[in-house]
Amino acid sequence: MSDSIISVEHVCKAVSDSTGTLEILRDIDFALKARETAAIVGASGSGKSTLLSIIAGLDTPSSGTVRLAGRDLFAMDEDARAALRSHQVGFVFQSFQLLGNLTALENVMLPLELAARKDARRAATEMLERVGLSQRLASYPRVLSGGEQQRVALARAFVVHPAVLLADEPTGSLDFATGEKIMELMFDLNREQGTTLVLVTHDRAIAARCDRRITIEAGQVLATDEVS
């Protein structure tokens, strides 16, 4: 797995409460190479979003580990994981996760400013132009449509040129036509930047556009298929 950008190694996740222990993930094991696109599919409650959070280092496994660009995420402390994420990982969520008190431009500038990029304003402006929002730079999220908010989220994710993009149901809050446009834009940006894309989706048509489909059922990998 040494040539893998993402390596998920025997990951298990269980949570316990007064009623007992619930196994969310059981011995998840797969690897993705740079520039691959993969869809994680499965029924609601199968563990897909938990797996994505663990791949990001936002949640911790009960056992097993994840390597990102060869680095063991869970051998690091949280500060080191956060630093790695800021340079290597972009995120797109169903709920957009934009900061309501910042304009579209300021939302996209934020990860660049956190990385102390002196060209943050120029780079963010160019990325918003790339996603078709050159007229919306000064707009706040509350006045943007769902599709426009997701375009801002895409711009924010790709502006740092991440090695890995993680997307959790990116069209789940959008109507079909808008979702189609957003996915077309996401795949275009992904090809342009050569990013490794991992997305959670219920949409079979979206999954079919990826190189690989990883099917999760009851917390286990049921199948890992190359999509022809």
Coordinates of N, CA and C in Angstrom, one line a residue:
M1 N 0.8 -1.2 0.0 CA 0.0 0.0 0.0 C 0.8 1.3 0.0
S2 N 2.2 1.1 -0.3 CA 3.1 2.2 -0.1 C 2.8 3.3 -1.2
D3 N 2.2 3.0 -2.3 CA 1.9 4.0 -3.3 C 0.5 4.6 -3.1
S4 N -0.1 4.3 -2.0 CA -1.5 4.8 -1.8 C -1.5 6.2 -1.2
I5 N -2.4 7.0 -1.6 CA -2.6 8.3 -0.9 C -3.4 8.2 0.3
I6 N -4.4 7.3 0.3 CA -5.2 6.9 1.4 C -5.1 5.4 1.7
S7 N -4.8 5.1 2.9 CA -4.8 3.7 3.3 C -5.6 3.5 4.6
V8 N -6.7 2.8 4.5 CA -7.6 2.5 5.6 C -7.2 1.1 6.1
E9 N -6.7 0.9 7.3 CA -6.1 -0.4 7.7 C -6.9 -0.9 8.9
H10 N -7.7 -1.9 8.6 CA -8.5 -2.7 9.7 C -9.1 -1.8 10.7
V11 N -9.9 -0.8 10.2 CA -10.5 0.2 11.1 C -11.8 -0.4 11.6
C12 N -11.9 -0.3 13.0 CA -13.1 -0.7 13.7 C -13.6 0.5 14.5
K13 N -14.9 0.7 14.7 CA -15.4 1.8 15.5 C -16.6 1.2 16.3
A14 N -16.5 1.3 17.6 CA -17.6 0.9 18.5 C -17.9 2.0 19.5
V15 N -19.1 2.1 19.9 CA -19.5 3.1 21.0 C -20.3 2.3 22.0
S16 N -20.1 2.7 23.2 CA -20.8 2.0 24.3 C -21.7 2.9 25.2
D17 N -22.8 2.5 25.6 CA -23.6 3.2 26.6 C -24.2 2.2 27.5
S18 N -25.2 2.7 28.3 CA -25.8 1.8 29.3 C -26.5 0.6 28.7
T19 N -26.9 0.7 27.4 CA -27.6 -0.4 26.8 C -26.6 -1.5 26.2
G20 N -25.3 -1.1 26.1 CA -24.4 -2.1 25.6 C -23.5 -1.4 24.6
T21 N -22.9 -2.2 23.7 CA -21.9 -1.7 22.7 C -22.5 -1.9 21.3
L22 N -22.3 -0.8 20.6 CA -22.8 -0.8 19.2 C -21.6 -0.7 18.3
E23 N -21.4 -1.7 17.4 CA -20.3 -1.7 16.4 C -20.8 -1.0 15.2
I24 N -20.1 0.2 14.9 CA -20.5 1.0 13.8 C -19.7 0.6 12.5
L25 N -18.4 0.3 12.7 CA -17.5 -0.2 11.6 C -16.7 -1.4 12.1
R26 N -16.6 -2.4 11.2 CA -15.9 -3.6 11.5 C -14.9 -4.0 10.5
D27 N -13.6 -3.9 10.8 CA -12.5 -4.3 10.0 C -12.6 -3.7 8.6
I28 N -12.6 -2.4 8.5 CA -12.6 -1.8 7.2 C -11.2 -1.7 6.7
D29 N -11.0 -2.1 5.4 CA -9.6 -2.2 4.9 C -9.6 -2.0 3.4
F30 N -9.1 -0.9 3.0 CA -8.9 -0.6 1.5 C -7.9 0.5 1.4
A31 N -7.4 0.7 0.1 CA -6.5 1.8 -0.2 C -6.9 2.4 -1.5
L32 N -6.5 3.7 -1.6 CA -6.8 4.5 -2.8 C -5.5 5.1 -3.3
K33 N -5.3 5.1 -4.6 CA -4.1 5.8 -5.2 C -4.4 7.2 -5.5
A34 N -3.4 8.0 -5.7 CA -3.5 9.4 -6.0 C -4.3 9.5 -7.3
R35 N -5.2 10.5 -7.3 CA -6.1 10.8 -8.5 C -7.3 9.8 -8.7
E36 N -7.4 8.8 -7.8 CA -8.5 7.9 -7.9 C -9.8 8.6 -7.4
T37 N -10.9 8.2 -7.9 CA -12.2 8.7 -7.4 C -13.0 7.5 -6.8
A38 N -13.5 7.6 -5.6 CA -14.2 6.5 -5.0 C -15.5 7.0 -4.4
A39 N -16.6 6.2 -4.6 CA -17.8 6.4 -4.0 C -18.1 5.4 -2.9
I40 N -18.4 5.9 -1.7 CA -18.8 5.0 -0.6 C -20.3 5.0 -0.5
V41 N -20.9 3.8 -0.8 CA -22.3 3.7 -0.9 C -22.8 2.7 0.1
G42 N -24.1 2.7 0.4 CA -24.7 1.8 1.4 C -26.0 2.5 2.0
A43 N -26.8 1.7 2.7 CA -28.0 2.2 3.3 C -27.7 3.2 4.4
S44 N -28.7 4.0 4.7 CA -28.5 4.9 5.9 C -28.3 4.1 7.1
G45 N -27.3 4.6 7.9 CA -26.9 3.9 9.1 C -25.9 2.8 9.0
S46 N -25.4 2.7 7.8 CA -24.4 1.6 7.5 C -23.0 2.0 8.0
G47 N -22.8 3.2 8.3 CA -21.4 3.7 8.8 C -20.7 4.5 7.8
K48 N -21.3 4.9 6.7 CA -20.5 5.6 5.6 C -20.0 7.0 6.1
S49 N -20.8 7.8 6.8 CA -20.3 9.1 7.2 C -19.3 9.0 8.3
T50 N -19.5 8.0 9.2 CA -18.5 7.7 10.3 C -17.1 7.4 9.6
L51 N -17.1 6.5 8.6 CA -15.9 6.2 7.9 C -15.3 7.4 7.3
L52 N -16.0 8.3 6.7 CA -15.5 9.5 6.1 C -14.8 10.4 7.1
S53 N -15.5 10.5 8.3 CA -14.9 11.3 9.4 C -13.6 10.7 9.9
I54 N -13.5 9.4 9.9 CA -12.3 8.7 10.4 C -11.2 8.9 9.4
I55 N -11.5 8.8 8.1 CA -10.5 9.1 7.0 C -10.0 10.5 7.1
A56 N -10.8 11.4 7.5 CA -10.4 12.8 7.7 C -9.6 13.1 9.0
G57 N -9.7 12.1 9.9 CA -9.0 12.3 11.2 C -9.9 13.1 12.1
L58 N -11.2 13.3 11.8 CA -12.1 14.1 12.7 C -12.7 13.2 13.7
D59 N -12.7 11.9 13.5 CA -13.2 11.0 14.5 C -12.1 9.9 14.6
T60 N -12.0 9.2 15.7 CA -11.0 8.3 16.0 C -11.6 6.9 16.0
P61 N -10.8 5.9 15.4 CA -11.3 4.5 15.4 C -11.1 3.9 16.8
S62 N -11.8 2.8 17.0 CA -11.6 2.0 18.2 C -10.3 1.2 18.1
S63 N -10.0 0.8 16.8 CA -8.8 0.1 16.5 C -8.5 0.3 15.0
G64 N -7.3 0.0 14.6 CA -6.9 0.2 13.2 C -6.4 1.6 13.0
T65 N -6.1 1.9 11.8 CA -5.6 3.3 11.5 C -5.8 3.7 10.1
V66 N -5.5 5.0 9.8 CA -5.6 5.5 8.5 C -4.3 6.2 8.2
R67 N -3.8 6.0 7.0 CA -2.6 6.7 6.6 C -3.0 7.6 5.4
L68 N -2.5 8.9 5.6 CA -2.8 9.9 4.5 C -1.4 10.3 4.0
A69 N -1.2 10.1 2.7 CA 0.1 10.4 2.1 C 1.3 9.7 3.0
G70 N 1.0 8.5 3.4 CA 2.0 7.8 4.2 C 2.1 8.1 5.6
R71 N 1.4 9.0 6.1 CA 1.5 9.4 7.5 C 0.3 8.8 8.3
D72 N 0.6 8.2 9.5 CA -0.4 7.6 10.3 C -1.1 8.7 11.1
L73 N -2.4 8.9 10.7 CA -3.2 10.0 11.3 C -3.3 9.8 12.9
F74 N -3.4 8.6 13.3 CA -3.7 8.4 14.7 C -2.4 8.2 15.6
A75 N -1.3 8.3 14.9 CA 0.0 8.4 15.7 C 0.3 9.9 16.0
M76 N -0.5 10.8 15.5 CA -0.4 12.2 15.7 C -1.3 12.7 16.8
D77 N -1.0 13.9 17.4 CA -2.0 14.5 18.2 C -2.9 15.3 17.4
E78 N -4.0 15.9 18.0 CA -5.0 16.6 17.2 C -4.5 17.8 16.5
D79 N -3.5 18.5 17.1 CA -2.9 19.7 16.4 C -2.2 19.3 15.1
A80 N -1.5 18.2 15.2 CA -0.8 17.7 14.0 C -1.7 17.2 12.9
R81 N -2.8 16.6 13.3 CA -3.8 16.1 12.4 C -4.5 17.3 11.7
A82 N -4.8 18.4 12.5 CA -5.4 19.6 12.0 C -4.5 20.2 11.0
A83 N -3.2 20.3 11.3 CA -2.2 20.9 10.4 C -2.1 20.1 9.1
L84 N -2.2 18.8 9.2 CA -2.1 18.0 7.9 C -3.4 18.2 7.1
R85 N -4.6 18.2 7.8 CA -5.8 18.5 7.1 C -5.8 19.8 6.3
S86 N -5.2 20.8 7.0 CA -5.3 22.2 6.4 C -4.5 22.3 5.1
H87 N -3.5 21.4 5.0 CA -2.6 21.4 3.8 C -3.0 20.3 2.7
Q88 N -3.7 19.2 3.2 CA -3.8 18.1 2.3 C -5.3 17.8 2.0
V89 N -6.3 18.2 2.8 CA -7.6 17.8 2.7 C -8.6 18.9 2.5
G90 N -9.5 18.7 1.5 CA -10.7 19.6 1.4 C -12.0 18.9 1.7
F91 N -13.0 19.6 2.1 CA -14.2 19.0 2.6 C -15.4 19.7 1.9
V92 N -16.4 18.9 1.5 CA -17.7 19.4 1.0 C -18.8 18.7 1.7
F93 N -19.7 19.4 2.3 CA -20.8 18.8 3.1 C -22.1 19.0 2.5
Q94 N -23.1 18.1 2.9 CA -24.5 18.3 2.4 C -25.0 19.7 2.9
S95 N -24.7 20.1 4.1 CA -25.2 21.3 4.7 C -24.4 22.5 4.4
F96 N -23.4 22.4 3.5 CA -22.5 23.5 3.0 C -21.5 24.0 4.1
Q97 N -21.9 24.2 5.3 CA -21.0 24.6 6.4 C -20.2 25.9 6.1
L98 N -21.0 26.8 5.5 CA -20.4 28.1 5.3 C -20.6 29.0 6.6
L99 N -19.7 29.9 6.8 CA -19.8 30.8 8.0 C -20.8 32.0 7.6
G100 N -21.9 32.1 8.3 CA -22.9 33.1 7.9 C -22.5 34.5 8.1
N101 N -21.5 34.8 8.9 CA -21.1 36.2 9.1 C -20.0 36.6 8.2
L102 N -19.6 35.7 7.2 CA -18.6 36.0 6.2 C -19.2 36.0 4.8
T103 N -18.7 36.9 4.0 CA -19.1 36.9 2.6 C -18.6 35.6 1.9
A104 N -19.1 35.4 0.6 CA -18.6 34.3 -0.2 C -17.1 34.4 -0.3
L105 N -16.6 35.6 -0.6 CA -15.1 35.7 -0.8 C -14.4 35.4 0.5
E106 N -14.9 35.9 1.6 CA -14.3 35.7 2.9 C -14.3 34.2 3.3
N107 N -15.4 33.5 3.0 CA -15.4 32.1 3.3 C -14.4 31.4 2.5
V108 N -14.1 31.7 1.3 CA -13.1 31.0 0.5 C -11.7 31.5 0.9
M109 N -11.6 32.7 1.3 CA -10.3 33.2 1.7 C -9.8 32.5 3.0
L110 N -10.8 32.1 3.9 CA -10.4 31.6 5.2 C -9.4 30.5 5.3
P111 N -9.5 29.4 4.5 CA -8.4 28.4 4.7 C -7.0 28.9 4.2
L112 N -7.0 29.8 3.2 CA -5.8 30.4 2.8 C -5.2 31.3 3.8
E113 N -6.0 32.1 4.5 CA -5.5 33.0 5.6 C -5.0 32.2 6.7
L114 N -5.7 31.0 7.0 CA -5.2 30.2 8.1 C -3.8 29.6 7.8
A115 N -3.6 29.4 6.5 CA -2.3 28.9 6.0 C -1.3 30.0 5.8
A116 N -1.7 31.3 6.1 CA -0.8 32.5 6.0 C -0.4 32.8 4.6
R117 N -1.4 32.5 3.6 CA -1.1 32.8 2.2 C -1.3 34.3 2.0
K118 N -0.3 35.0 1.5 CA -0.4 36.4 1.2 C -1.3 36.7 0.0
D119 N -1.5 35.7 -0.8 CA -2.3 36.0 -2.0 C -3.8 35.5 -1.8
A120 N -4.2 35.4 -0.6 CA -5.5 34.8 -0.3 C -6.6 35.4 -1.0
R121 N -6.7 36.8 -1.1 CA -7.8 37.4 -1.8 C -7.8 37.2 -3.3
R122 N -6.6 37.2 -3.9 CA -6.6 37.0 -5.3 C -6.9 35.5 -5.6
A123 N -6.4 34.6 -4.9 CA -6.6 33.2 -5.2 C -8.1 32.8 -4.9
A124 N -8.7 33.4 -3.9 CA -10.1 33.1 -3.6 C -11.0 33.7 -4.7
T125 N -10.7 34.9 -5.1 CA -11.5 35.6 -6.2 C -11.4 34.8 -7.5
E126 N -10.2 34.3 -7.8 CA -10.1 33.5 -9.0 C -10.9 32.2 -8.9
M127 N -10.9 31.6 -7.8 CA -11.6 30.3 -7.6 C -13.1 30.5 -7.7
L128 N -13.6 31.6 -7.1 CA -15.0 31.9 -7.2 C -15.4 32.3 -8.6
E129 N -14.6 32.9 -9.3 CA -14.8 33.1 -10.8 C -14.9 31.8 -11.5
R130 N -14.0 30.8 -11.1 CA -14.0 29.5 -11.8 C -15.3 28.8 -11.6
V131 N -15.9 29.0 -10.4 CA -17.2 28.3 -10.2 C -18.4 29.1 -10.5
G132 N -18.2 30.2 -11.3 CA -19.3 31.0 -11.8 C -19.9 32.0 -10.8
L133 N -19.2 32.4 -9.8 CA -19.8 33.3 -8.9 C -19.0 34.7 -8.8
S134 N -18.5 35.1 -9.9 CA -17.8 36.4 -9.9 C -18.7 37.6 -9.5
Q135 N -20.0 37.4 -9.6 CA -20.9 38.5 -9.2 C -21.4 38.4 -7.8
R136 N -20.9 37.4 -7.1 CA -21.4 37.1 -5.8 C -20.4 37.2 -4.7
L137 N -19.2 37.8 -5.0 CA -18.1 37.9 -4.0 C -18.5 38.5 -2.7
A138 N -19.3 39.5 -2.7 CA -19.7 40.2 -1.5 C -21.0 39.8 -0.8
S139 N -21.5 38.7 -1.4 CA -22.8 38.2 -0.9 C -22.6 37.3 0.3
Y140 N -23.5 37.4 1.3 CA -23.5 36.5 2.5 C -24.3 35.2 2.2
P141 N -24.0 34.1 2.8 CA -24.7 32.9 2.5 C -26.2 33.0 2.6
R142 N -26.8 33.8 3.5 CA -28.2 33.8 3.6 C -28.9 34.3 2.4
V143 N -28.2 35.0 1.5 CA -28.9 35.5 0.3 C -28.5 34.7 -1.0
L144 N -27.8 33.6 -0.7 CA -27.4 32.7 -1.8 C -28.3 31.5 -1.9
S145 N -28.6 31.1 -3.1 CA -29.4 29.8 -3.3 C -28.6 28.7 -2.8
G146 N -29.2 27.5 -2.6 CA -28.5 26.3 -2.2 C -27.4 25.9 -3.2
G147 N -27.7 26.0 -4.5 CA -26.7 25.7 -5.5 C -25.5 26.7 -5.4
E148 N -25.8 28.0 -5.1 CA -24.7 29.0 -5.0 C -23.9 28.7 -3.8
Q149 N -24.5 28.4 -2.7 CA -23.8 28.0 -1.4 C -22.9 26.8 -1.6
Q150 N -23.4 25.8 -2.4 CA -22.5 24.7 -2.6 C -21.3 25.0 -3.5
R151 N -21.5 25.9 -4.4 CA -20.4 26.4 -5.3 C -19.4 27.1 -4.4
V152 N -19.8 27.9 -3.5 CA -18.9 28.6 -2.6 C -18.1 27.5 -1.8
A153 N -18.8 26.5 -1.3 CA -18.2 25.4 -0.6 C -17.2 24.6 -1.4
L154 N -17.5 24.4 -2.7 CA -16.5 23.8 -3.6 C -15.3 24.7 -3.8
A155 N -15.5 26.0 -4.0 CA -14.4 26.9 -4.2 C -13.5 26.9 -2.9
R156 N -14.1 26.9 -1.8 CA -13.4 26.8 -0.5 C -12.6 25.6 -0.4
A157 N -13.2 24.4 -0.8 CA -12.5 23.1 -0.7 C -11.3 23.0 -1.7
F158 N -11.5 23.5 -2.9 CA -10.4 23.4 -3.9 C -9.4 24.5 -3.9
V159 N -9.7 25.6 -3.3 CA -8.7 26.7 -3.4 C -7.4 26.4 -2.8
V160 N -7.3 25.5 -1.9 CA -6.0 25.1 -1.3 C -5.3 24.0 -2.1
H161 N -5.9 23.6 -3.2 CA -5.4 22.5 -4.0 C -5.1 21.3 -3.2
P162 N -6.1 20.7 -2.6 CA -5.9 19.6 -1.6 C -5.5 18.3 -2.4
A163 N -4.7 17.4 -1.7 CA -4.4 16.1 -2.3 C -5.6 15.2 -2.3
V164 N -6.5 15.5 -1.3 CA -7.7 14.6 -1.1 C -8.9 15.5 -0.9
L165 N -10.0 15.2 -1.5 CA -11.2 15.9 -1.3 C -12.2 14.9 -0.8
L166 N -12.8 15.2 0.4 CA -13.8 14.3 1.0 C -15.2 15.0 0.9
A167 N -16.2 14.3 0.4 CA -17.5 14.9 0.2 C -18.6 14.0 0.8
D168 N -19.4 14.6 1.6 CA -20.5 13.8 2.3 C -21.8 14.2 1.8
E169 N -22.4 13.4 0.9 CA -23.7 13.7 0.3 C -23.8 15.1 -0.2
P170 N -22.9 15.5 -1.1 CA -22.8 16.9 -1.6 C -24.0 17.5 -2.3
T171 N -24.8 16.6 -2.8 CA -26.1 17.1 -3.5 C -27.3 16.8 -2.7
G172 N -27.2 16.3 -1.4 CA -28.3 15.9 -0.6 C -29.3 17.0 -0.3
S173 N -28.9 18.3 -0.3 CA -29.8 19.4 0.0 C -30.2 20.1 -1.2
L174 N -29.9 19.6 -2.4 CA -30.2 20.3 -3.7 C -31.2 19.5 -4.5
D175 N -32.0 20.3 -5.4 CA -32.9 19.6 -6.3 C -32.0 18.9 -7.4
F176 N -32.7 18.1 -8.1 CA -32.0 17.2 -9.1 C -31.1 18.0 -10.1
A177 N -31.7 19.0 -10.7 CA -31.0 19.7 -11.8 C -29.8 20.5 -11.2
T178 N -30.0 21.1 -10.0 CA -28.9 21.8 -9.4 C -27.8 20.8 -9.0
G179 N -28.2 19.7 -8.4 CA -27.3 18.7 -8.0 C -26.4 18.2 -9.1
E180 N -27.1 18.0 -10.3 CA -26.3 17.6 -11.5 C -25.2 18.6 -11.9
K181 N -25.6 19.8 -11.8 CA -24.6 20.9 -12.2 C -23.4 20.9 -11.2
I182 N -23.8 20.8 -9.9 CA -22.8 20.8 -8.8 C -21.8 19.6 -9.0
M183 N -22.3 18.4 -9.3 CA -21.5 17.2 -9.5 C -20.6 17.4 -10.7
E184 N -21.1 17.9 -11.8 CA -20.3 18.2 -13.0 C -19.2 19.1 -12.7
L185 N -19.5 20.1 -11.9 CA -18.4 21.1 -11.5 C -17.4 20.4 -10.6
M186 N -17.8 19.6 -9.6 CA -16.9 18.9 -8.7 C -16.0 18.0 -9.5
F187 N -16.5 17.2 -10.4 CA -15.7 16.3 -11.2 C -14.7 17.1 -12.1
D188 N -15.2 18.2 -12.7 CA -14.3 19.0 -13.5 C -13.1 19.5 -12.7
L189 N -13.4 20.1 -11.5 CA -12.4 20.7 -10.7 C -11.4 19.5 -10.2
N190 N -12.0 18.4 -9.9 CA -11.2 17.3 -9.5 C -10.2 16.9 -10.6
R191 N -10.6 16.8 -11.8 CA -9.7 16.4 -12.9 C -8.7 17.5 -13.1
E192 N -9.1 18.8 -13.0 CA -8.1 19.9 -13.2 C -7.0 19.8 -12.2
Q193 N -7.3 19.5 -11.0 CA -6.3 19.6 -9.9 C -5.7 18.2 -9.6
G194 N -6.2 17.2 -10.2 CA -5.6 15.9 -9.9 C -5.8 15.4 -8.5
T195 N -6.9 15.7 -7.9 CA -7.2 15.4 -6.5 C -7.7 14.0 -6.4
T196 N -7.5 13.3 -5.3 CA -8.1 12.1 -5.0 C -9.5 12.4 -4.3
L197 N -10.6 11.9 -4.9 CA -11.9 12.2 -4.4 C -12.6 11.0 -3.7
V198 N -13.1 11.2 -2.5 CA -13.8 10.2 -1.8 C -15.2 10.8 -1.5
L199 N -16.3 10.2 -2.0 CA -17.6 10.8 -1.7 C -18.5 9.8 -1.2
V200 N -19.3 10.2 -0.2 CA -20.4 9.4 0.3 C -21.7 9.8 -0.5
T201 N -22.4 8.8 -1.0 CA -23.6 9.2 -1.8 C -24.6 8.0 -1.8
H202 N -25.9 8.4 -1.9 CA -26.9 7.4 -2.1 C -27.3 7.3 -3.6
D203 N -26.7 8.2 -4.4 CA -27.1 8.3 -5.8 C -26.2 7.3 -6.7
R204 N -26.9 6.4 -7.2 CA -26.1 5.4 -8.0 C -25.5 6.0 -9.3
A205 N -26.1 7.0 -9.8 CA -25.6 7.7 -11.0 C -24.3 8.4 -10.7
I206 N -24.2 9.0 -9.5 CA -23.0 9.7 -9.1 C -21.9 8.6 -8.8
A207 N -22.3 7.6 -8.1 CA -21.3 6.5 -7.8 C -20.7 5.9 -9.1
A208 N -21.6 5.8 -10.1 CA -21.1 5.2 -11.4 C -20.1 6.1 -12.1
R209 N -20.0 7.4 -11.7 CA -19.0 8.2 -12.4 C -17.6 8.1 -11.7
C210 N -17.5 7.4 -10.6 CA -16.2 7.3 -9.9 C -15.5 6.0 -10.4
D211 N -14.2 6.0 -10.1 CA -13.4 4.9 -10.6 C -13.7 3.6 -9.8
R212 N -14.1 3.8 -8.5 CA -14.3 2.7 -7.6 C -15.6 2.9 -6.8
R213 N -16.3 1.8 -6.5 CA -17.4 1.9 -5.6 C -17.2 1.0 -4.4
I214 N -17.2 1.5 -3.2 CA -17.0 0.8 -2.0 C -18.3 0.7 -1.3
T215 N -18.9 -0.5 -1.2 CA -20.2 -0.8 -0.6 C -20.1 -1.2 0.8
I216 N -20.7 -0.4 1.7 CA -20.7 -0.7 3.1 C -22.1 -1.2 3.5
E217 N -22.1 -2.3 4.3 CA -23.3 -2.8 4.8 C -23.1 -3.3 6.2
A218 N -23.9 -2.8 7.2 CA -23.8 -3.1 8.6 C -22.4 -3.0 9.1
G219 N -21.7 -1.9 8.7 CA -20.4 -1.5 9.2 C -19.3 -2.3 8.6
Q220 N -19.5 -3.1 7.5 CA -18.5 -3.8 6.9 C -18.4 -3.5 5.4
V221 N -17.2 -3.7 4.8 CA -17.1 -3.6 3.3 C -17.7 -4.8 2.7
L222 N -18.8 -4.6 2.0 CA -19.4 -5.7 1.3 C -18.8 -6.0 0.0
A223 N -18.3 -4.9 -0.7 CA -17.7 -5.1 -2.0 C -16.9 -3.8 -2.3
T224 N -15.8 -4.0 -3.0 CA -15.0 -2.9 -3.6 C -14.9 -3.2 -5.1
D225 N -15.6 -2.4 -5.9 CA -15.7 -2.7 -7.3 C -15.1 -1.6 -8.1
E226 N -14.4 -2.0 -9.1 CA -13.9 -1.0 -10.1 C -15.1 -0.7 -11.0
V227 N -15.4 0.6 -11.2 CA -16.5 1.0 -12.1 C -16.1 1.1 -13.5
S228 N -16.7 0.3 -14.4 CA -16.2 0.3 -15.8 C -16.8 1.4 -16.5

